[in-house]
PDB file of C-alpha atoms in Angstrom:
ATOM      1  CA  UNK A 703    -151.956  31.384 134.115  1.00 60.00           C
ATOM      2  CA  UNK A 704    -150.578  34.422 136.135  1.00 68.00           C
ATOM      3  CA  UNK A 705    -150.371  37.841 134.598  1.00 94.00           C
ATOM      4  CA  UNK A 706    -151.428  40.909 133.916  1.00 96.00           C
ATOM      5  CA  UNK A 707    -154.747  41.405 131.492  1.00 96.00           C
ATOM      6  CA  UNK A 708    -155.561  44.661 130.177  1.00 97.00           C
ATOM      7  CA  UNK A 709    -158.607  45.850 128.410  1.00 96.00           C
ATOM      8  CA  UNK A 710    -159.995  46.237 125.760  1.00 95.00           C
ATOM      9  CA  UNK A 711    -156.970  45.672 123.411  1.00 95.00           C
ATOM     10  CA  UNK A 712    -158.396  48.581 121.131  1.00 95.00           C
ATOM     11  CA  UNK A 713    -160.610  51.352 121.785  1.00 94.00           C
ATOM     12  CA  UNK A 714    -161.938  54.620 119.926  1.00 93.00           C
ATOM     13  CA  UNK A 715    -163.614  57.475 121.675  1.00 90.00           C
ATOM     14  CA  UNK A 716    -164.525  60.516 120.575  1.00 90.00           C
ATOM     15  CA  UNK A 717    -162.950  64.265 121.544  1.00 88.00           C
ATOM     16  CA  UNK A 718    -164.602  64.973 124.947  1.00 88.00           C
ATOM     17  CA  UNK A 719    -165.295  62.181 126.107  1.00 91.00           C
ATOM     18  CA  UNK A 720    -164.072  60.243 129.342  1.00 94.00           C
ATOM     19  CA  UNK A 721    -162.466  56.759 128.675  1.00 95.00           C
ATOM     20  CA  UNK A 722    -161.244  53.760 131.265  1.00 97.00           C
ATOM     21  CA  UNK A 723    -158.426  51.248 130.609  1.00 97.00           C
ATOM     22  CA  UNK A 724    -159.106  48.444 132.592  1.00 98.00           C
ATOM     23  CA  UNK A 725    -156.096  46.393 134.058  1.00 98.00           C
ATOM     24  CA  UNK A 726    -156.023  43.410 136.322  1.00 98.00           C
ATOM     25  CA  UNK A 727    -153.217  41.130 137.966  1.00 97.00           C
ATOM     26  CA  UNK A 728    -153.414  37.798 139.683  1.00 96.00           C
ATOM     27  CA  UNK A 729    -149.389  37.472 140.418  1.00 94.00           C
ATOM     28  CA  UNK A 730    -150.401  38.518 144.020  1.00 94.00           C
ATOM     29  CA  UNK A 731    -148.194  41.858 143.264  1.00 93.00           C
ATOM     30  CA  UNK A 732    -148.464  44.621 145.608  1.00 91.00           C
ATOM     31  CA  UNK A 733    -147.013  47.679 142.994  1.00 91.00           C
ATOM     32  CA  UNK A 734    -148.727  48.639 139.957  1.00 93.00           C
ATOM     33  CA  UNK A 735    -148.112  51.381 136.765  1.00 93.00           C
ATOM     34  CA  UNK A 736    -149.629  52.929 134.135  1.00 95.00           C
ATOM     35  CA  UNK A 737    -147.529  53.778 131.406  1.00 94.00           C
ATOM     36  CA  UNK A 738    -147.901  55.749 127.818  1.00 95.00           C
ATOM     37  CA  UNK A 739    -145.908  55.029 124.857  1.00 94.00           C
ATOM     38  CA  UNK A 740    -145.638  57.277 121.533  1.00 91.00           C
ATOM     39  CA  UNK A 741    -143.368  56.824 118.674  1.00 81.00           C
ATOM     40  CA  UNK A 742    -140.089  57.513 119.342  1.00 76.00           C
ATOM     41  CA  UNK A 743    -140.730  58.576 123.375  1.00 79.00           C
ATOM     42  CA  UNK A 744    -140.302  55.645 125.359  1.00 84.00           C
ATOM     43  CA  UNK A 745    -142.188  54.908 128.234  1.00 90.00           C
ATOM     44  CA  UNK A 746    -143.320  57.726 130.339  1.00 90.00           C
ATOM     45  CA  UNK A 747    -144.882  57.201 133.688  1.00 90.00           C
ATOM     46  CA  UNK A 748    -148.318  58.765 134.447  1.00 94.00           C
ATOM     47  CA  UNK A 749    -149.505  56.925 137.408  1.00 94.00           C
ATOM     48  CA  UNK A 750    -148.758  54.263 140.096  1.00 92.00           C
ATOM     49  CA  UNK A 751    -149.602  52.313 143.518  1.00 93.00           C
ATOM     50  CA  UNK A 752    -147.615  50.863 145.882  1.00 89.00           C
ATOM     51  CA  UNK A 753    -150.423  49.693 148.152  1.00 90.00           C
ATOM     52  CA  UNK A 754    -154.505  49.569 148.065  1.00 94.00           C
ATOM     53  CA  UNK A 755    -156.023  52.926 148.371  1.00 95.00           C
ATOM     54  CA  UNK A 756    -152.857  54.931 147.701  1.00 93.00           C
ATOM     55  CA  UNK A 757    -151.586  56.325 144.369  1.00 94.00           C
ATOM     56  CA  UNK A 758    -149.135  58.699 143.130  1.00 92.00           C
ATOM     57  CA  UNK A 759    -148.404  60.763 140.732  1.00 93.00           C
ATOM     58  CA  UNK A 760    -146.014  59.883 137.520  1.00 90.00           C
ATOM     59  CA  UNK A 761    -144.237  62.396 135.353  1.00 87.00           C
ATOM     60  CA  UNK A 762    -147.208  62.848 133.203  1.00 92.00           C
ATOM     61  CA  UNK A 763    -150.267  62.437 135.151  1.00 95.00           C
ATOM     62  CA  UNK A 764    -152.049  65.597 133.731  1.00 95.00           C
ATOM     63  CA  UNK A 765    -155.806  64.529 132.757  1.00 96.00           C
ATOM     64  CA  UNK A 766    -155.543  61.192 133.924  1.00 97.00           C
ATOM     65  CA  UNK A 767    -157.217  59.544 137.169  1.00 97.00           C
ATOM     66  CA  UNK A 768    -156.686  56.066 138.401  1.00 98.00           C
ATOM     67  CA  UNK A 769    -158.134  54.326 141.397  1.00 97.00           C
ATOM     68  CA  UNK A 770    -156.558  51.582 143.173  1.00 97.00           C
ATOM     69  CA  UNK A 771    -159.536  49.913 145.708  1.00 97.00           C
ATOM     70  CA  UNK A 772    -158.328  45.906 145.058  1.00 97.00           C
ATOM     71  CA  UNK A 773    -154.954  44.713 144.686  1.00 96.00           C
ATOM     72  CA  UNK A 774    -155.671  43.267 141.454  1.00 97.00           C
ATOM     73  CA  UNK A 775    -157.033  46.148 139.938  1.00 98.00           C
ATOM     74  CA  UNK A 776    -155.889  49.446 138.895  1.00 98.00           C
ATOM     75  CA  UNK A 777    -158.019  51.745 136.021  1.00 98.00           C
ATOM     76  CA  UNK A 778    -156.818  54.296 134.351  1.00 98.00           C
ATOM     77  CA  UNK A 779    -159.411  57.202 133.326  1.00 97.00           C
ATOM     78  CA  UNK A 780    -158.379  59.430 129.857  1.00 95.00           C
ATOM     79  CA  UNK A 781    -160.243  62.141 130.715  1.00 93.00           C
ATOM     80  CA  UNK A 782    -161.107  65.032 128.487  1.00 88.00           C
ATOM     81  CA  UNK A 783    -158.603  67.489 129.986  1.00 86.00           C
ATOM     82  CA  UNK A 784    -155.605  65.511 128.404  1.00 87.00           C
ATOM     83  CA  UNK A 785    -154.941  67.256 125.252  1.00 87.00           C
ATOM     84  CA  UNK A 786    -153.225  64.709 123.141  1.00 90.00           C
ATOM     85  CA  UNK A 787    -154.826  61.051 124.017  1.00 92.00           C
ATOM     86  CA  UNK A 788    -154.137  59.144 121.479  1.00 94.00           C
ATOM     87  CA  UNK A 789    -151.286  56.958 122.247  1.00 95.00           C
ATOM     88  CA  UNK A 790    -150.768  53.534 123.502  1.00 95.00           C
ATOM     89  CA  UNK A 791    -150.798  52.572 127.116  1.00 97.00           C
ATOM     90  CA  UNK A 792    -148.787  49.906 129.008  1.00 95.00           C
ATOM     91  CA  UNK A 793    -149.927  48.544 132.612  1.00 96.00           C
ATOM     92  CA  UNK A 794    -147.294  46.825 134.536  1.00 93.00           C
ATOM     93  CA  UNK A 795    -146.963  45.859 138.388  1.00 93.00           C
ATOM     94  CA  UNK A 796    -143.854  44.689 140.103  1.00 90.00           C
ATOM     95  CA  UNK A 797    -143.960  42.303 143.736  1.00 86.00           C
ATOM     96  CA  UNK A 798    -143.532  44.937 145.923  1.00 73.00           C
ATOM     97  CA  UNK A 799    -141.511  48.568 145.981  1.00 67.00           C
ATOM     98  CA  UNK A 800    -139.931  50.087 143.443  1.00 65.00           C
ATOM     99  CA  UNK A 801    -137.281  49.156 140.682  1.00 64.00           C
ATOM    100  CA  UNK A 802    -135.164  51.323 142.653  1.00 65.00           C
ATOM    101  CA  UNK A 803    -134.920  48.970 145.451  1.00 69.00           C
ATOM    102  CA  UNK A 804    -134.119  46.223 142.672  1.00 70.00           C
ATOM    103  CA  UNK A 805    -137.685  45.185 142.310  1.00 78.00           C
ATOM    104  CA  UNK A 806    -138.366  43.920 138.108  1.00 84.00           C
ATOM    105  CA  UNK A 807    -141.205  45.669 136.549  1.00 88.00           C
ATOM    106  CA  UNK A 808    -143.583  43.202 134.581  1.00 91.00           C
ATOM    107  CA  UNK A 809    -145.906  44.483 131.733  1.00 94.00           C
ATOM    108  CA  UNK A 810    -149.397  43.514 130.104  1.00 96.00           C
ATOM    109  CA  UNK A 811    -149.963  43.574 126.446  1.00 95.00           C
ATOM    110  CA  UNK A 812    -151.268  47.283 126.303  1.00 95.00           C
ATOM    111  CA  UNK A 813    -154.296  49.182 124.904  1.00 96.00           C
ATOM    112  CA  UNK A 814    -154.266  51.090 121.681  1.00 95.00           C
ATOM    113  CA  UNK A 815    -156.502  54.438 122.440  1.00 95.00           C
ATOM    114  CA  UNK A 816    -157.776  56.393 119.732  1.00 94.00           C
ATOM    115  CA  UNK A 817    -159.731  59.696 119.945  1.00 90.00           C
ATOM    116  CA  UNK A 818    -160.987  60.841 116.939  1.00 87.00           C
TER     117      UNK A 818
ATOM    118  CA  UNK B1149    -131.102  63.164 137.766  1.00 69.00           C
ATOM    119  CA  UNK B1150    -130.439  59.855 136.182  1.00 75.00           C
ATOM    120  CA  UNK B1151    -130.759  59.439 132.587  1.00 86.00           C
ATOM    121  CA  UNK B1152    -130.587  56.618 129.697  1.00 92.00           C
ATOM    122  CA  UNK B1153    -129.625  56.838 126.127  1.00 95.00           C
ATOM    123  CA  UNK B1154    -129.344  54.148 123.188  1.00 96.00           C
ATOM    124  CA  UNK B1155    -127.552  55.796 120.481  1.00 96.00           C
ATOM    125  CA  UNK B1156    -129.250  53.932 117.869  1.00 95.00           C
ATOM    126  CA  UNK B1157    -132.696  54.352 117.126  1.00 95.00           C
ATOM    127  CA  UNK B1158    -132.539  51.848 114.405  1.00 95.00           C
ATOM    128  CA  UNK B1159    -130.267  48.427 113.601  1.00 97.00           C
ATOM    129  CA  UNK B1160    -129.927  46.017 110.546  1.00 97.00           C
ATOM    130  CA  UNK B1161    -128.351  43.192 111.201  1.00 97.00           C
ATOM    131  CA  UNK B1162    -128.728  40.039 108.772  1.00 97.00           C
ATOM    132  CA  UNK B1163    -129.994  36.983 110.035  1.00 97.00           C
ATOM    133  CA  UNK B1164    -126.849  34.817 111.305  1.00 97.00           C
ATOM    134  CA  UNK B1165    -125.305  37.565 112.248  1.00 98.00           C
ATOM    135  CA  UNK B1166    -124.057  38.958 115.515  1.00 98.00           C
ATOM    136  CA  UNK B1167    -125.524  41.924 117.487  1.00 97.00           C
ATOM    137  CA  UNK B1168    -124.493  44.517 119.774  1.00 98.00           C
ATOM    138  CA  UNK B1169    -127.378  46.534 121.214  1.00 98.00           C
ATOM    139  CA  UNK B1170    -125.620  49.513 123.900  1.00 98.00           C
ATOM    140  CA  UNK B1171    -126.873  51.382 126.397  1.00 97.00           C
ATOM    141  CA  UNK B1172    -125.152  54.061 127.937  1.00 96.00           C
ATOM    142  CA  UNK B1173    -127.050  55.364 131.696  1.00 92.00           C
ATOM    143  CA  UNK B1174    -125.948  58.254 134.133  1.00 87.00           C
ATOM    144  CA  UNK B1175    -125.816  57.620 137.512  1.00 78.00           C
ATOM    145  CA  UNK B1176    -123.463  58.353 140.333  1.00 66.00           C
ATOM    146  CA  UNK B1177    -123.451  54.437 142.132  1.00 71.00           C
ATOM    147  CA  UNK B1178    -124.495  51.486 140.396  1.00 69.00           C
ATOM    148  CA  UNK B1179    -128.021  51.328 139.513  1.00 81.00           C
ATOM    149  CA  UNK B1180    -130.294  48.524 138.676  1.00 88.00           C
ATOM    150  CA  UNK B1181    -130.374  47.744 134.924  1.00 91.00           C
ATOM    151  CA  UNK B1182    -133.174  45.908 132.610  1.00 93.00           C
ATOM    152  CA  UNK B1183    -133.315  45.265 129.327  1.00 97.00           C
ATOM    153  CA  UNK B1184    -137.149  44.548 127.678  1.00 96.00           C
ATOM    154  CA  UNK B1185    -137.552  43.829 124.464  1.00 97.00           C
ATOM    155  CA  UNK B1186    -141.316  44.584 122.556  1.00 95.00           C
ATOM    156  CA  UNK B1187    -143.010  42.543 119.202  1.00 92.00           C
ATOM    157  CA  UNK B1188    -145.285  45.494 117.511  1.00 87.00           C
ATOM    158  CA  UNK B1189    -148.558  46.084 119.434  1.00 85.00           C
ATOM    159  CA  UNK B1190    -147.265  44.455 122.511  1.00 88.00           C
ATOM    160  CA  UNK B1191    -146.013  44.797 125.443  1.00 91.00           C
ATOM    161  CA  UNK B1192    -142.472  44.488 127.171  1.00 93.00           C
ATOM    162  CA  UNK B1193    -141.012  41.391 127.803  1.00 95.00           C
ATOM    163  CA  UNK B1194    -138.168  41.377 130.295  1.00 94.00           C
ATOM    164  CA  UNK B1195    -135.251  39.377 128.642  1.00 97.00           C
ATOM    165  CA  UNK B1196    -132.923  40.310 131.213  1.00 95.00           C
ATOM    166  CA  UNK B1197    -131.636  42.267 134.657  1.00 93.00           C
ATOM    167  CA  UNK B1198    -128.297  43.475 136.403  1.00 92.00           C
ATOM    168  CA  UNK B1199    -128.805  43.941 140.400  1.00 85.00           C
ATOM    169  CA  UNK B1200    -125.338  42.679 141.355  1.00 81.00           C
ATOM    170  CA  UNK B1201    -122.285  40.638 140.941  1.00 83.00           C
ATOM    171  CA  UNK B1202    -121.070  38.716 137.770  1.00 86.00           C
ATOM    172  CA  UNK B1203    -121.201  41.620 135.568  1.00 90.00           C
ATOM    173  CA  UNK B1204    -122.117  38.937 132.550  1.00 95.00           C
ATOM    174  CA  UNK B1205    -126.075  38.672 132.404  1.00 96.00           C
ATOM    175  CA  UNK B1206    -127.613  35.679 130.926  1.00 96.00           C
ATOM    176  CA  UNK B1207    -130.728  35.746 129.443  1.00 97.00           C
ATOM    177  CA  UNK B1208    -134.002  34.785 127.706  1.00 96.00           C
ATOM    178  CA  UNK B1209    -133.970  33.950 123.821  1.00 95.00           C
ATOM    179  CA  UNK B1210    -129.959  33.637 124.031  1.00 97.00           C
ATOM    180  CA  UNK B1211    -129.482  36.943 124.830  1.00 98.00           C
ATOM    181  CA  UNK B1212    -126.936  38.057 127.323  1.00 98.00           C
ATOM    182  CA  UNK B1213    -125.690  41.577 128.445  1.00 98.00           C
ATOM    183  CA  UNK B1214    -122.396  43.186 130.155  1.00 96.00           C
ATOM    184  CA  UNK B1215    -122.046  45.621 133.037  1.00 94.00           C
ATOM    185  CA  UNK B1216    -119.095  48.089 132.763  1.00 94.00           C
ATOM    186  CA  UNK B1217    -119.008  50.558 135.209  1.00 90.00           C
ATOM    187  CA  UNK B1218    -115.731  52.452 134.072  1.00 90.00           C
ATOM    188  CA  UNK B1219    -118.052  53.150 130.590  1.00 93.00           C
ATOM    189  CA  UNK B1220    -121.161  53.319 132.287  1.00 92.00           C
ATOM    190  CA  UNK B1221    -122.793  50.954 129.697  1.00 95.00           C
ATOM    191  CA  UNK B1222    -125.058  47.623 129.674  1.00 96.00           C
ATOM    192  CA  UNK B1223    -124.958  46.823 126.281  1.00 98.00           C
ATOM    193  CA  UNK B1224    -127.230  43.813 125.482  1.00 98.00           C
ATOM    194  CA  UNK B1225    -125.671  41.131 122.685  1.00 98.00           C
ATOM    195  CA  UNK B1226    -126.595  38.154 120.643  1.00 98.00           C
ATOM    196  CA  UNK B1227    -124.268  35.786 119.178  1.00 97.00           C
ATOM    197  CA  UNK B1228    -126.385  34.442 116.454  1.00 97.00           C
ATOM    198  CA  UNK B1229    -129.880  36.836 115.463  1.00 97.00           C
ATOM    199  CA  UNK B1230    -133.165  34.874 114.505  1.00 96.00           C
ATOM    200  CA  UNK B1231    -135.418  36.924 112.000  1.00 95.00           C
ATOM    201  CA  UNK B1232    -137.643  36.917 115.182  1.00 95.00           C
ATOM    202  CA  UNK B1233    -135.821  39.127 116.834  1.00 97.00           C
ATOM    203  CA  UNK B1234    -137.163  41.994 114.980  1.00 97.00           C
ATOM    204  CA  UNK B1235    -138.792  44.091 117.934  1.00 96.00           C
ATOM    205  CA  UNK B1236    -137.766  47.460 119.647  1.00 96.00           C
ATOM    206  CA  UNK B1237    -134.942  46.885 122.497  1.00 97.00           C
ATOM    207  CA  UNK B1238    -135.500  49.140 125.542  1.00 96.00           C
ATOM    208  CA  UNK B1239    -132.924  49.561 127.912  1.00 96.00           C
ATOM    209  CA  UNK B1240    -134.254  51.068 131.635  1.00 92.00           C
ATOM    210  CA  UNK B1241    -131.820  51.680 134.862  1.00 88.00           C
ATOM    211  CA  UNK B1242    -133.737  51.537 138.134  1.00 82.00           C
ATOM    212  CA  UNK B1243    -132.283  53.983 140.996  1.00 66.00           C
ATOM    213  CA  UNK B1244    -132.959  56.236 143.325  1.00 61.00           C
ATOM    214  CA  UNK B1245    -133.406  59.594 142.087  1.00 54.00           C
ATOM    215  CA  UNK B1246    -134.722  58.851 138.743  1.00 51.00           C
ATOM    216  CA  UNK B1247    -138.695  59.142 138.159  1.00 54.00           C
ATOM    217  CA  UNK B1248    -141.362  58.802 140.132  1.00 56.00           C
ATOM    218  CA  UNK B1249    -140.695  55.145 140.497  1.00 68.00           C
ATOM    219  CA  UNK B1250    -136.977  54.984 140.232  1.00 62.00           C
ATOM    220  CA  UNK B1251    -137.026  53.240 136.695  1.00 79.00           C
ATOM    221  CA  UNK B1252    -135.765  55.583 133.589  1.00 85.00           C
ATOM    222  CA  UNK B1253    -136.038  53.770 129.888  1.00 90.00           C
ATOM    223  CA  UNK B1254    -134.194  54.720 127.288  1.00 93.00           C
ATOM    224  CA  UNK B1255    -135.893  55.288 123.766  1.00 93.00           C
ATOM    225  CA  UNK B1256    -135.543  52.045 122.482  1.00 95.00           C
ATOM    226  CA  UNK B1257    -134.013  50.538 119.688  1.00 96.00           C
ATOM    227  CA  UNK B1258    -135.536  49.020 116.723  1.00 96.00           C
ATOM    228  CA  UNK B1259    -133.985  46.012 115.443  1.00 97.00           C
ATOM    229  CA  UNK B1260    -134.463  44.638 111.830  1.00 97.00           C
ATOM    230  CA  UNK B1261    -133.290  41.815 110.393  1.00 97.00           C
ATOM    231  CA  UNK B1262    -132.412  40.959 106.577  1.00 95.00           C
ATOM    232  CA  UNK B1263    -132.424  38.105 105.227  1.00 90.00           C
TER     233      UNK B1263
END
């Protein structure tokens, strides 16, 4: 089945330490998106990719990487610079441009991240 | 900038009931419009979109959704809720101008149902 697979579904880490959200798509898309969510916020955008080997950044992209060297794929490092990483985290990809040119956003099932 | 905002944060409606979800945006043309809807510990599910023309949306789960440009709204609407409809209801407008990738979401909305 197509989709988008994210993983693992939960993960702990301790203060300090680097983490990586894994997220893969086999719908061919060319976009993809990392999201966070918290209580109450919404989605906020912290990274994305239109193409292979080009990212930018989101409105929160403070003490988060990603890397984008397959079209499937697109990781998302927590590192330790991000002050407050507990939160859960949403990848989504869309077939090609942006939803302001009318293109639908599709998500995965998300990853809970805990830092303790 | 463009901006979205559902007024209600949370909704009880009892099962058999009808329900009005709105969502208000702020945009100078007419943007692209989404509504997702998310289960706890999930993620969204697109139940339906507004790009153009009939300003009456049909979609997934019987839920459909109205464009009015004079009130700037796309409030989403069920004739008949299902106790598994209890999820949060985000509403997102896609334009230019917005964030980084055009789409702004609105808070969300969490719906409960009663029996």
């Amino acid at each position: 089945d197509g989709g988008i697979t994210q993983s693992p579904k939960y993960l702990f880490r301790k203060e300090g330490q680097n983490v990586t959200l894994s997220c893969e798509q086999n719908l061919n898309h060319d976009a993809m998106y990392w999201y966070r969510q918290d209580p109450g916020q919404g989605l906020r955008l912290i990274y994305y990719s239109q193409i292979v080997n080009d990212f930018q950044k989101g409105d929160i992209a403070e003490g988060y990487s990603v890397s984008r060297e397959k079209k499937e794929s697109f990781p998302l490092t927590v590192t330790s610079a991000q002050k407050n990483p507990t939160a859960f985290y949403l990848c989504a990809s869309s077939i090609g441009g942006s939803p302001s040119s009318g293109n639908t956003i599709y998500f995965g099932e998300g990853s809970w991240l805990t830092v303790v | 900038a463009q901006s979205v905002t559902q007024p209600d944060i949370h909704i009880t409606v009892s099962e058999g009931a009808s329900l009005e979800l709105r969502c208000n945006y702020s945009y100078g043309a007419t943007p692209y419009l989404f509504w997702y809807v998310q289960s706890p510990g999930q993620g969204l599910q697109l139940l339906l979109k507004y790009f153009s023309g009939d300003t009456l949306v049909q979609g997934i789960k019987g839920f459909e959704a109205e464009f009015k440009r004079s009130q700037s709204s796309f409030n989403l609407r069920k004739p008949s809720v299902h106790w598994s409809d209890a999820a949060e209801y985000f509403c997102a407008v896609g334009a230019s101008g917005g964030g980084a990738d055009g789409l702004t979401f609105g808070k969300g909305t969490h719906l409960i149902i009663q029996p």
